[in-house]
Short mmCIF file of C-alpha atoms and ligand atoms in Angstrom, two decimals:
data_model
loop_
_atom_site.label_atom_id
_atom_site.label_comp_id
_atom_site.label_asym_id
_atom_site.label_seq_id
_atom_site.Cartn_x
_atom_site.Cartn_y
_atom_site.Cartn_z
CA MET A 1 19.90 2.37 17.78
CA ILE A 2 20.97 3.84 14.44
CA CYS A 3 24.66 4.65 14.66
CA ASN A 4 27.69 5.01 12.42
CA LEU A 5 25.74 4.35 9.24
CA ARG A 6 27.29 5.57 6.03
CA LYS A 7 25.15 8.10 4.19
CA VAL A 8 23.30 6.74 1.15
CA GLY A 9 22.32 8.97 -1.75
CA ILE A 10 20.33 8.75 -4.97
CA VAL A 11 22.47 9.05 -8.10
CA SER A 12 20.01 8.71 -10.97
CA SER A 13 16.75 7.09 -12.05
CA GLY A 14 14.70 5.72 -14.93
CA LEU A 15 11.04 5.04 -15.69
CA THR A 16 8.89 3.47 -18.39
CA LYS A 17 5.55 4.94 -19.38
CA PHE A 18 2.81 3.21 -17.37
CA ALA A 19 0.55 1.39 -19.83
CA LYS A 20 -0.97 -1.96 -20.75
CA THR A 21 1.54 -3.89 -22.83
CA GLU A 22 2.62 -7.35 -23.95
CA VAL A 23 6.12 -6.77 -22.58
CA SER A 24 7.65 -9.12 -19.97
CA VAL A 25 8.57 -8.02 -16.46
CA GLU A 26 12.31 -8.30 -17.15
CA SER A 27 11.99 -6.27 -20.37
CA LEU A 28 10.10 -3.56 -18.50
CA MET A 29 12.88 -3.51 -15.92
CA ILE A 30 15.63 -3.24 -18.51
CA SER A 31 13.78 -0.39 -20.26
CA SER A 32 13.83 1.58 -17.01
CA ILE A 33 17.50 0.71 -16.32
CA LYS A 34 18.71 1.94 -19.72
CA PRO A 35 18.24 5.66 -18.90
CA ILE A 36 20.40 5.18 -15.79
CA PHE A 37 23.32 4.00 -17.93
CA ASP A 38 22.58 6.62 -20.60
CA ASN A 39 22.51 9.51 -18.14
CA THR A 40 24.97 8.74 -15.34
CA LYS A 41 28.54 9.93 -15.80
CA ASN A 42 31.39 7.48 -15.18
CA LEU A 43 28.99 4.58 -14.59
CA SER A 44 29.91 1.15 -15.85
CA GLN A 45 28.45 -2.25 -15.06
CA THR A 46 31.47 -3.13 -12.90
CA ASP A 47 30.62 -0.31 -10.48
CA ILE A 48 27.40 -2.03 -9.40
CA ASP A 49 27.67 -4.24 -6.30
CA VAL A 50 23.99 -4.97 -5.76
CA VAL A 51 21.01 -5.61 -8.05
CA LEU A 52 17.61 -5.88 -6.36
CA THR A 53 14.30 -6.48 -8.12
CA SER A 54 10.89 -5.50 -6.77
CA THR A 55 7.83 -7.29 -8.11
CA ASN A 56 4.90 -9.52 -7.24
CA ALA A 57 5.26 -11.42 -10.51
CA ASN A 58 5.85 -15.17 -10.14
CA GLU A 59 9.22 -14.97 -11.87
CA LYS A 60 12.08 -16.98 -10.46
CA TYR A 61 15.70 -15.77 -10.24
CA LEU A 62 14.64 -12.39 -11.58
CA ALA A 63 17.47 -10.32 -10.08
CA SER A 64 19.99 -12.64 -11.74
CA ILE A 65 18.10 -12.50 -15.05
CA VAL A 66 18.07 -8.72 -14.98
CA SER A 67 21.76 -8.65 -13.99
CA GLU A 68 22.63 -10.81 -16.98
CA LEU A 69 20.50 -8.70 -19.34
CA ALA A 70 22.23 -5.56 -18.04
CA GLY A 71 25.71 -7.10 -18.17
CA ILE A 72 26.22 -6.82 -14.42
CA SER A 73 27.88 -9.42 -12.16
CA PRO A 74 26.76 -8.18 -8.75
CA LYS A 75 27.96 -9.35 -5.36
CA ILE A 76 24.41 -9.39 -4.06
CA SER A 77 21.24 -9.93 -6.09
CA HIS A 78 17.74 -10.98 -5.10
CA SER A 79 14.07 -10.06 -5.31
CA VAL A 80 11.94 -8.27 -2.74
CA GLU A 81 8.20 -8.92 -2.60
CA SER A 82 5.83 -7.21 -0.22
CA LEU A 83 2.69 -6.52 -2.29
CA CYS A 84 2.21 -2.79 -2.90
CA ASN A 85 5.18 -1.55 -0.87
CA SER A 86 7.70 -3.90 -2.50
CA GLY A 87 9.36 -0.88 -4.13
CA THR A 88 10.25 1.10 -1.02
CA ASN A 89 11.07 -2.10 0.87
CA CYS A 90 13.52 -2.94 -1.91
CA ILE A 91 15.09 0.53 -1.55
CA VAL A 92 15.41 -0.04 2.21
CA SER A 93 17.25 -3.32 1.57
CA ALA A 94 19.64 -1.61 -0.85
CA PHE A 95 20.15 1.22 1.65
CA SER A 96 21.09 -1.30 4.32
CA TYR A 97 23.69 -3.05 2.16
CA ILE A 98 25.31 0.29 1.39
CA SER A 99 25.11 1.94 4.79
CA SER A 100 26.54 -1.16 6.48
CA GLY A 101 29.53 -1.19 4.16
CA LEU A 102 28.70 -4.44 2.35
CA ALA A 103 28.29 -2.52 -0.89
CA ASP A 104 28.92 0.90 -2.43
CA VAL A 105 26.55 1.03 -5.39
CA ALA A 106 23.11 -0.58 -5.73
CA LEU A 107 20.69 -0.75 -8.62
CA VAL A 108 17.05 -1.12 -7.55
CA THR A 109 14.50 -1.95 -10.22
CA GLY A 110 10.78 -2.61 -9.86
CA ALA A 111 8.14 -3.66 -12.35
CA GLU A 112 4.68 -5.14 -12.54
CA LYS A 113 2.17 -6.37 -15.11
CA SER A 114 -1.46 -5.26 -14.92
CA ASN A 115 -2.60 -8.83 -14.15
CA SER A 116 -0.22 -9.14 -11.18
CA PRO A 117 -0.86 -11.96 -8.69
CA GLY A 118 -0.19 -9.28 -6.03
CA LEU A 119 -3.60 -7.66 -6.54
CA VAL A 120 -5.44 -10.06 -4.21
CA LEU A 121 -4.15 -11.65 -0.99
CA ASN A 122 -5.71 -15.12 -1.01
CA TRP A 123 -4.11 -16.11 2.30
CA ASP A 124 -6.34 -13.69 4.19
CA LYS A 125 -9.28 -15.94 5.15
CA SER A 126 -10.84 -13.19 7.21
CA ARG A 127 -11.83 -11.39 4.01
CA GLY A 128 -14.26 -14.18 3.10
CA GLN A 129 -15.74 -13.68 -0.36
CA TYR A 130 -14.75 -9.99 -0.22
CA ARG A 131 -11.16 -10.45 -1.34
CA HIS A 132 -10.82 -7.53 -3.71
CA PRO A 133 -9.22 -4.40 -2.16
CA ILE A 134 -12.32 -2.27 -2.91
CA TYR A 135 -14.04 -3.89 0.09
CA TRP A 136 -11.47 -2.90 2.70
CA SER A 137 -11.31 0.54 1.18
CA SER A 138 -15.09 0.79 1.39
CA LEU A 139 -15.04 -0.21 5.07
CA PHE A 140 -12.23 2.33 5.72
CA THR A 141 -14.38 4.95 4.00
CA SER A 142 -17.48 4.09 6.08
CA SER A 143 -15.42 4.36 9.23
CA HIS A 144 -13.74 7.66 8.30
CA MET A 145 -17.11 9.12 7.31
CA ARG A 146 -18.61 8.03 10.64
CA LYS A 147 -15.77 9.47 12.70
CA HIS A 148 -14.93 12.65 10.78
CA GLY A 149 -17.99 13.38 8.63
CA THR A 150 -16.04 12.80 5.42
CA LYS A 151 -18.21 13.10 2.30
CA MET A 152 -18.19 11.66 -1.21
CA GLU A 153 -17.27 15.19 -2.39
CA ASP A 154 -14.14 15.12 -0.22
CA LEU A 155 -13.04 11.88 -1.88
CA ALA A 156 -13.73 13.30 -5.34
CA TYR A 157 -11.34 16.21 -4.70
CA VAL A 158 -8.51 13.73 -4.00
CA SER A 159 -9.03 11.93 -7.29
CA ALA A 160 -9.61 15.09 -9.37
CA LYS A 161 -6.48 16.74 -7.92
CA ASN A 162 -4.26 13.72 -8.53
CA HIS A 163 -5.59 13.11 -12.04
CA ARG A 164 -4.89 16.77 -12.86
CA ASN A 165 -1.35 16.56 -11.42
CA ALA A 166 -0.72 13.45 -13.52
CA LEU A 167 -1.35 15.39 -16.72
CA ASP A 168 2.10 16.96 -16.23
CA ASN A 169 3.68 13.52 -15.73
CA PRO A 170 4.80 12.07 -19.08
CA TYR A 171 5.00 8.55 -17.56
CA SER A 172 1.38 8.48 -16.37
CA TYR A 173 -1.05 5.78 -17.51
CA PHE A 174 -3.81 8.30 -18.27
CA ASP A 175 -3.56 10.78 -21.12
CA ARG A 176 -6.46 12.87 -19.84
CA SER A 177 -7.61 14.21 -16.49
CA TYR A 178 -10.95 13.72 -14.71
CA SER A 179 -12.75 16.68 -13.15
CA PHE A 180 -14.44 16.77 -9.77
CA GLU A 181 -17.82 16.38 -11.52
CA GLU A 182 -16.60 13.39 -13.53
CA VAL A 183 -15.37 11.65 -10.38
CA MET A 184 -18.70 12.38 -8.66
CA ARG A 185 -20.56 10.84 -11.61
CA SER A 186 -18.29 7.83 -12.08
CA LYS A 187 -19.75 4.37 -11.54
CA ASN A 188 -20.28 3.24 -7.96
CA LEU A 189 -18.51 -0.03 -7.15
CA THR A 190 -19.80 0.12 -3.58
CA ASP A 191 -21.97 2.82 -2.01
CA ASN A 192 -18.87 4.86 -1.10
CA VAL A 193 -16.20 3.76 -3.59
CA ARG A 194 -16.50 4.87 -7.22
CA LEU A 195 -14.45 3.66 -10.17
CA LEU A 196 -12.44 6.92 -10.18
CA ASP A 197 -11.71 6.53 -6.45
CA CYS A 198 -9.60 3.46 -7.35
CA SER A 199 -6.05 3.30 -8.69
CA MET A 200 -5.59 1.40 -11.94
CA PRO A 201 -3.39 -1.71 -12.08
CA CYS A 202 -1.11 -1.36 -15.10
CA ASP A 203 2.30 -2.29 -16.49
CA GLY A 204 5.24 -0.13 -15.58
CA ALA A 205 8.80 -0.09 -14.34
CA ALA A 206 10.97 2.24 -12.28
CA SER A 207 14.67 2.03 -11.43
CA ILE A 208 16.92 3.97 -9.13
CA LEU A 209 20.66 3.95 -8.52
CA LEU A 210 21.95 4.40 -4.95
CA ALA A 211 25.52 4.96 -3.78
CA SER A 212 27.47 5.47 -0.58
CA GLU A 213 28.81 8.88 0.44
CA ASP A 214 32.30 7.48 -0.17
CA VAL A 215 31.84 7.00 -3.92
CA ILE A 216 28.80 9.06 -4.92
CA GLN A 217 30.79 12.07 -6.17
CA LYS A 218 32.14 9.93 -9.00
CA PHE A 219 28.62 9.74 -10.47
CA THR A 220 26.86 12.97 -9.53
CA GLU A 221 27.51 16.45 -8.15
CA ASP A 222 24.11 16.88 -6.57
CA PRO A 223 22.92 13.72 -4.83
CA VAL A 224 19.73 13.54 -2.81
CA TRP A 225 20.16 11.72 0.49
CA ILE A 226 17.90 9.11 2.06
CA THR A 227 17.88 10.39 5.64
CA GLY A 228 14.86 8.73 7.21
CA ILE A 229 13.39 5.22 7.07
CA GLY A 230 10.45 3.76 8.95
CA GLN A 231 8.79 0.43 8.34
CA ARG A 232 6.15 -1.42 10.26
CA THR A 233 4.18 -4.61 9.67
CA LEU A 234 1.28 -5.17 12.05
CA SER A 235 -0.29 -8.22 10.39
CA ALA A 236 -1.07 -9.70 7.00
CA GLY A 237 -4.82 -10.12 7.50
CA PHE A 238 -6.96 -7.02 7.03
CA ALA A 239 -9.42 -7.66 9.78
CA ARG A 240 -6.83 -7.33 12.54
CA SER A 241 -6.78 -3.52 12.27
CA LYS A 242 -7.92 -2.02 15.57
CA ASN A 243 -9.40 1.08 14.10
CA LEU A 244 -10.57 1.41 10.51
CA SER A 245 -10.49 5.21 10.36
CA SER A 246 -6.71 5.43 10.58
CA MET A 247 -3.72 3.43 9.38
CA TYR A 248 -1.67 2.62 12.46
CA SER A 249 1.28 1.05 10.63
CA THR A 250 1.68 4.33 8.70
CA SER A 251 1.67 6.31 11.87
CA LEU A 252 4.34 4.11 13.48
CA ALA A 253 6.53 3.99 10.37
CA SER A 254 6.43 7.78 10.02
CA GLN A 255 7.45 8.32 13.64
CA ASP A 256 10.60 6.24 13.04
CA ALA A 257 11.35 8.02 9.77
CA TYR A 258 10.93 11.50 11.28
CA ARG A 259 13.15 10.54 14.22
CA MET A 260 15.91 9.06 12.05
CA SER A 261 16.03 12.11 9.75
CA HIS A 262 15.70 14.65 12.59
CA SER A 263 12.73 16.12 10.78
CA SER A 264 9.07 16.60 11.62
CA PRO A 265 5.81 16.92 9.71
CA SER A 266 6.22 20.70 9.57
CA THR A 267 9.52 20.39 7.68
CA ILE A 268 8.06 18.30 4.84
CA ASP A 269 7.89 20.37 1.64
CA VAL A 270 6.48 17.75 -0.69
CA ALA A 271 5.02 14.27 -0.19
CA GLU A 272 4.13 11.19 -2.19
CA VAL A 273 1.36 9.37 -0.35
CA HIS A 274 -0.12 5.97 -1.17
CA ASP A 275 -3.53 6.88 -2.63
CA ALA A 276 -4.47 3.38 -3.76
CA PHE A 277 -8.02 4.67 -3.14
CA SER A 278 -9.17 8.25 -2.52
CA ILE A 279 -9.78 7.56 1.18
CA CYS A 280 -6.15 6.42 1.58
CA GLU A 281 -4.76 9.89 0.80
CA ILE A 282 -7.06 11.45 3.39
CA MET A 283 -6.11 8.89 6.03
CA ALA A 284 -2.39 9.02 5.19
CA LEU A 285 -2.24 12.82 5.54
CA GLU A 286 -3.70 12.46 9.02
CA ASP A 287 -1.56 9.47 10.05
CA LEU A 288 1.64 11.11 8.79
CA LYS A 289 0.62 14.12 10.94
CA LEU A 290 0.78 16.43 7.93
CA VAL A 291 -2.67 17.61 9.12
CA GLU A 292 -4.70 17.18 12.32
CA PRO A 293 -7.06 14.18 12.47
CA GLY A 294 -10.27 15.03 10.63
CA LYS A 295 -8.72 17.96 8.74
CA ALA A 296 -7.41 16.19 5.64
CA ALA A 297 -10.55 16.60 3.55
CA GLU A 298 -10.51 20.38 3.90
CA PHE A 299 -6.75 20.43 3.29
CA VAL A 300 -7.11 18.43 0.06
CA LYS A 301 -9.95 20.60 -1.23
CA ASN A 302 -7.72 23.60 -0.70
CA LEU A 303 -4.84 21.95 -2.61
CA HIS A 304 -7.30 21.20 -5.41
CA ASP A 305 -8.77 24.72 -5.52
CA THR A 306 -5.39 26.47 -5.44
CA ASN A 307 -3.60 24.01 -7.76
CA ASN A 308 -1.05 23.35 -5.01
CA LYS A 309 1.13 20.33 -5.81
CA LYS A 310 2.57 19.64 -2.36
CA ILE A 311 0.82 16.26 -2.07
CA ASN A 312 1.26 13.76 -4.90
CA PRO A 313 2.69 16.10 -7.56
CA ARG A 314 3.38 13.01 -9.72
CA GLY A 315 -0.37 12.32 -9.76
CA GLY A 316 -0.32 9.68 -7.06
CA LEU A 317 -1.41 6.14 -7.73
CA LEU A 318 -4.84 7.42 -8.76
CA GLY A 319 -3.53 9.64 -11.53
CA THR A 320 -0.43 7.73 -12.61
CA GLY A 321 -1.58 4.11 -12.40
CA HIS A 322 -0.36 1.47 -9.96
CA PRO A 323 2.15 -1.13 -11.22
CA LEU A 324 2.64 -2.56 -7.71
CA GLY A 325 6.35 -3.42 -7.72
CA ALA A 326 7.27 -0.15 -9.47
CA THR A 327 5.08 2.21 -7.46
CA GLY A 328 7.29 2.82 -4.41
CA ILE A 329 10.32 3.38 -6.64
CA ALA A 330 8.38 5.76 -8.91
CA GLN A 331 7.26 7.69 -5.81
CA THR A 332 10.90 7.93 -4.70
CA ILE A 333 12.00 9.10 -8.15
CA GLU A 334 9.40 11.90 -8.04
CA SER A 335 10.66 13.02 -4.64
CA TYR A 336 14.27 12.88 -5.87
CA GLN A 337 13.37 15.07 -8.88
CA GLN A 338 11.48 17.50 -6.65
CA LEU A 339 14.55 17.92 -4.44
CA GLN A 340 16.82 18.31 -7.46
CA GLY A 341 14.51 20.96 -8.89
CA THR A 342 14.05 18.96 -12.10
CA ALA A 343 10.33 18.14 -11.79
CA GLY A 344 9.35 20.62 -14.52
CA LYS A 345 5.68 21.64 -14.43
CA ARG A 346 5.19 19.50 -11.32
CA GLN A 347 7.90 21.33 -9.36
CA VAL A 348 7.13 22.42 -5.81
CA GLU A 349 9.25 25.53 -5.23
CA LYS A 350 12.28 25.31 -2.98
CA ALA A 351 11.57 21.75 -1.88
CA LYS A 352 14.31 20.61 0.51
CA THR A 353 12.69 17.71 2.36
CA ALA A 354 10.41 15.09 0.80
CA LEU A 355 8.39 12.25 2.30
CA ILE A 356 7.36 9.01 0.60
CA HIS A 357 4.55 6.86 1.99
CA ASN A 358 4.01 3.39 0.52
CA MET A 359 1.82 0.68 2.05
CA SER A 360 0.32 -2.76 1.49
CA ALA A 361 -2.90 -4.68 2.00
CA ALA A 362 -5.19 -2.28 3.88
CA ALA A 363 -2.18 -0.67 5.57
CA THR A 364 -1.32 -3.87 7.40
CA SER A 365 2.23 -2.72 6.62
CA SER A 366 3.69 0.67 5.72
CA THR A 367 7.02 2.13 4.67
CA VAL A 368 7.97 5.80 5.01
CA LEU A 369 11.12 7.31 3.52
CA ILE A 370 12.41 10.85 3.99
CA LEU A 371 14.76 12.41 1.45
CA GLN A 372 16.83 15.57 1.85
CA SER A 373 18.84 17.54 -0.68
CA MET B 1 -9.37 -28.75 1.15
CA SER B 2 -8.09 -28.00 4.63
CA ARG B 3 -9.92 -29.05 7.78
CA PHE B 4 -11.06 -25.45 8.20
CA GLU B 5 -12.51 -25.32 4.69
CA GLU B 6 -14.22 -28.73 5.04
CA GLU B 7 -15.88 -27.63 8.26
CA LEU B 8 -16.97 -24.36 6.68
CA LYS B 9 -18.59 -26.31 3.87
CA ASN B 10 -20.68 -28.10 6.52
CA ASN B 11 -21.65 -24.75 8.03
CA ASN B 12 -19.31 -25.27 10.97
CA PHE B 13 -17.02 -22.43 11.96
CA VAL B 14 -14.02 -23.86 13.77
CA CYS B 15 -10.80 -22.18 14.74
CA SER B 16 -7.46 -23.31 16.10
CA GLU B 17 -6.94 -22.80 19.82
CA CYS B 18 -3.69 -23.22 21.72
CA SER B 19 -3.73 -26.37 23.83
CA LYS B 20 -1.45 -24.72 26.40
CA CYS B 21 -2.43 -21.06 26.76
CA GLN B 22 -5.92 -21.30 25.17
CA LYS B 23 -5.28 -18.40 22.80
CA ILE B 24 -7.43 -18.43 19.66
CA VAL B 25 -5.15 -18.49 16.62
CA TRP B 26 -6.89 -16.77 13.72
CA PRO B 27 -6.45 -17.23 10.79
CA PRO B 28 -5.94 -20.93 11.67
CA SER B 29 -2.39 -22.22 12.06
CA GLU B 30 -0.54 -25.31 13.29
CA TYR B 31 1.04 -23.52 16.23
CA CYS B 32 0.08 -20.90 18.77
CA ASN B 33 1.47 -17.50 17.75
CA LYS B 34 2.02 -16.56 21.38
CA CYS B 35 3.71 -19.65 22.90
CA PHE B 36 4.30 -21.94 19.87
CA SER B 37 2.47 -24.86 21.48
CA GLY B 38 0.27 -27.12 19.38
CA VAL B 39 -3.35 -26.24 18.68
CA THR B 40 -6.64 -28.06 18.64
CA TRP B 41 -9.74 -27.26 16.59
CA ARG B 42 -12.73 -25.98 18.44
CA GLN B 43 -16.20 -24.70 17.67
CA VAL B 44 -16.53 -20.92 17.82
CA SER B 45 -19.58 -19.14 19.21
CA ARG B 46 -21.79 -17.79 16.41
CA ASN B 47 -22.52 -14.56 18.28
CA ALA B 48 -20.87 -11.57 16.65
CA ILE B 49 -20.52 -7.83 17.07
CA LEU B 50 -20.86 -5.43 14.13
CA LEU B 51 -17.69 -3.33 13.69
CA GLU B 52 -18.30 -1.62 10.31
CA TYR B 53 -20.37 -2.02 7.16
CA SER B 54 -21.02 -0.76 3.66
CA TYR B 55 -23.20 -1.68 0.67
CA GLU B 56 -22.54 -3.04 -2.79
CA ASN B 57 -25.50 -3.04 -5.22
CA GLY B 58 -27.96 -2.99 -2.33
CA GLU B 59 -26.23 -5.89 -0.52
CA CYS B 60 -24.71 -5.17 2.86
CA PHE B 61 -21.20 -6.38 3.73
CA CYS B 62 -19.59 -5.90 7.09
CA LEU B 63 -16.66 -6.48 9.38
CA ALA B 64 -17.84 -8.45 12.41
CA GLU B 65 -16.06 -9.90 15.42
CA LEU B 66 -16.59 -13.31 17.10
CA GLU B 67 -15.50 -14.10 20.64
CA GLY B 68 -13.87 -10.68 20.86
CA GLN B 69 -11.01 -11.81 18.58
CA ILE B 70 -11.98 -13.35 15.28
CA ARG B 71 -12.78 -10.74 12.67
CA LEU B 72 -14.54 -11.64 9.43
CA VAL B 73 -15.79 -9.78 6.41
CA GLY B 74 -19.19 -11.17 5.47
CA LYS B 75 -22.64 -10.42 4.16
CA ILE B 76 -25.53 -9.22 6.34
CA LEU B 77 -28.92 -10.59 5.32
CA GLU B 78 -31.87 -8.23 5.73
CA PRO B 79 -29.96 -5.41 7.37
CA ASN B 80 -32.06 -2.74 8.98
CA LYS B 81 -31.20 0.09 11.32
CA LEU B 82 -27.63 -1.12 11.69
CA GLU B 83 -25.59 0.31 14.52
CA ILE B 84 -21.90 -0.20 15.19
CA GLY B 85 -21.49 -2.48 18.20
CA GLN B 86 -24.83 -4.23 17.73
CA LYS B 87 -25.20 -7.99 17.98
CA LEU B 88 -25.20 -10.21 14.92
CA VAL B 89 -25.30 -13.95 14.51
CA LEU B 90 -23.19 -15.93 12.05
CA GLU B 91 -26.15 -17.49 10.24
CA LYS B 92 -24.24 -19.53 7.70
CA CYS B 93 -20.73 -20.22 6.54
CA ASP B 94 -19.62 -22.00 3.42
CA TYR B 95 -16.62 -22.64 1.20
CA ASP B 96 -16.59 -22.76 -2.61
CA GLY B 97 -13.02 -21.77 -3.38
CA SER B 98 -13.40 -18.76 -1.14
CA GLU B 99 -14.74 -18.55 2.39
CA LYS B 100 -18.30 -17.26 2.79
CA PHE B 101 -19.64 -15.76 5.99
CA ILE B 102 -23.31 -14.72 6.25
CA PHE B 103 -24.58 -12.77 9.23
CA LYS B 104 -28.07 -11.83 10.41
CA THR B 105 -29.20 -9.18 12.83
CA ILE B 106 -30.80 -10.37 16.07
CA GLU B 107 -34.43 -9.44 16.95
ZN1 ZN C 1 -0.26 -20.62 23.32
#
């Protein structure tokens, strides 16, 4: 089905520090776009054909506002909203414009405020009074525990590992880490979800510049290519999931992404997975086939004990904070830096292939990207 | 308030059902999501099956299924010895800005 597409590469990127601020969504976006103009050779506003914005904020005409603030007159500009995976979905849209030949250079920018309307999906009547995401994550946890014997300790290792990784990420929301013991002792929100098992909504922005293989050499000598894309939406309502101990949309999206990039789980050197809650990292590792079903808990404990940064070197959503519309783009930026060898203390050695997993609303939809250097 | 919410407020759980192919359309909609025919409202059986549960501050919440298709997250009153797959009954539903579903175990 996928034929004669032009290759699309990542040229450069920018981030703001994740925090709680009084700054507007468009200002956050511009702050993360500035480093792209500061650091990309030969780039001027007239090179940019597409400006896409990723957010759940109720801002109208945002892509045009950001274009004006950045002095760009793009051919194509619009917003992409898809709750927590808005960011990667926005990258997929930009990829499509470029690979099809409609555009050569696209600027993708995502931002969110901590009080985002994207935190709760009011449409989903099946959730009843249990609208907050902690309830689906608690039911996922119950189900995974029942099927695979997962323990509260296993979840604590996910959070402790990701918080520790985030200490080496200068853009992270937290300026301290939380140990295994601190996660174990943190306040229970439900019987199996503690405060430190939850990612923190915060303000933040992330931007990335993409270009076609035909023009990319003008801007960079060492691009990273987007070689695999998989997306799947199964429903909007949580309660339609067949099986609560795995995330089927993730599994389907990853199969498409592996196929498109001619890669497989064994070729993935480093991965950003959507740990909105501790249980989500465990389930994602299994659904992405990075480990066998039921083996993720042991795998994560081993990563924690050996200080191995293969999974969520950025600190994940748990360690870094979760500004919804920026998250998928920030995950992609981390993977890009890993493949460029510029991730500093977070660097996974000799990383050649990276996977990004971003999902929404109890994994009713998922996006998987694969990058190669 | 929508028809669905008004009925909930009167402790009636109704759902849209396709007038042509009889498919239950949940969450409620104007059209069947299989054949796009119109729908009618109908009463749903209050018998449910327990799919999963957890606790918050000693209160049990669960995912339960009605008529093999409609899945709801609700509260279980007086839960004891819960087992996945066991029968529940939708004891009460209500609407006060959000939907409320309250289940009870049988026997
Ligand atoms: Zn029908």
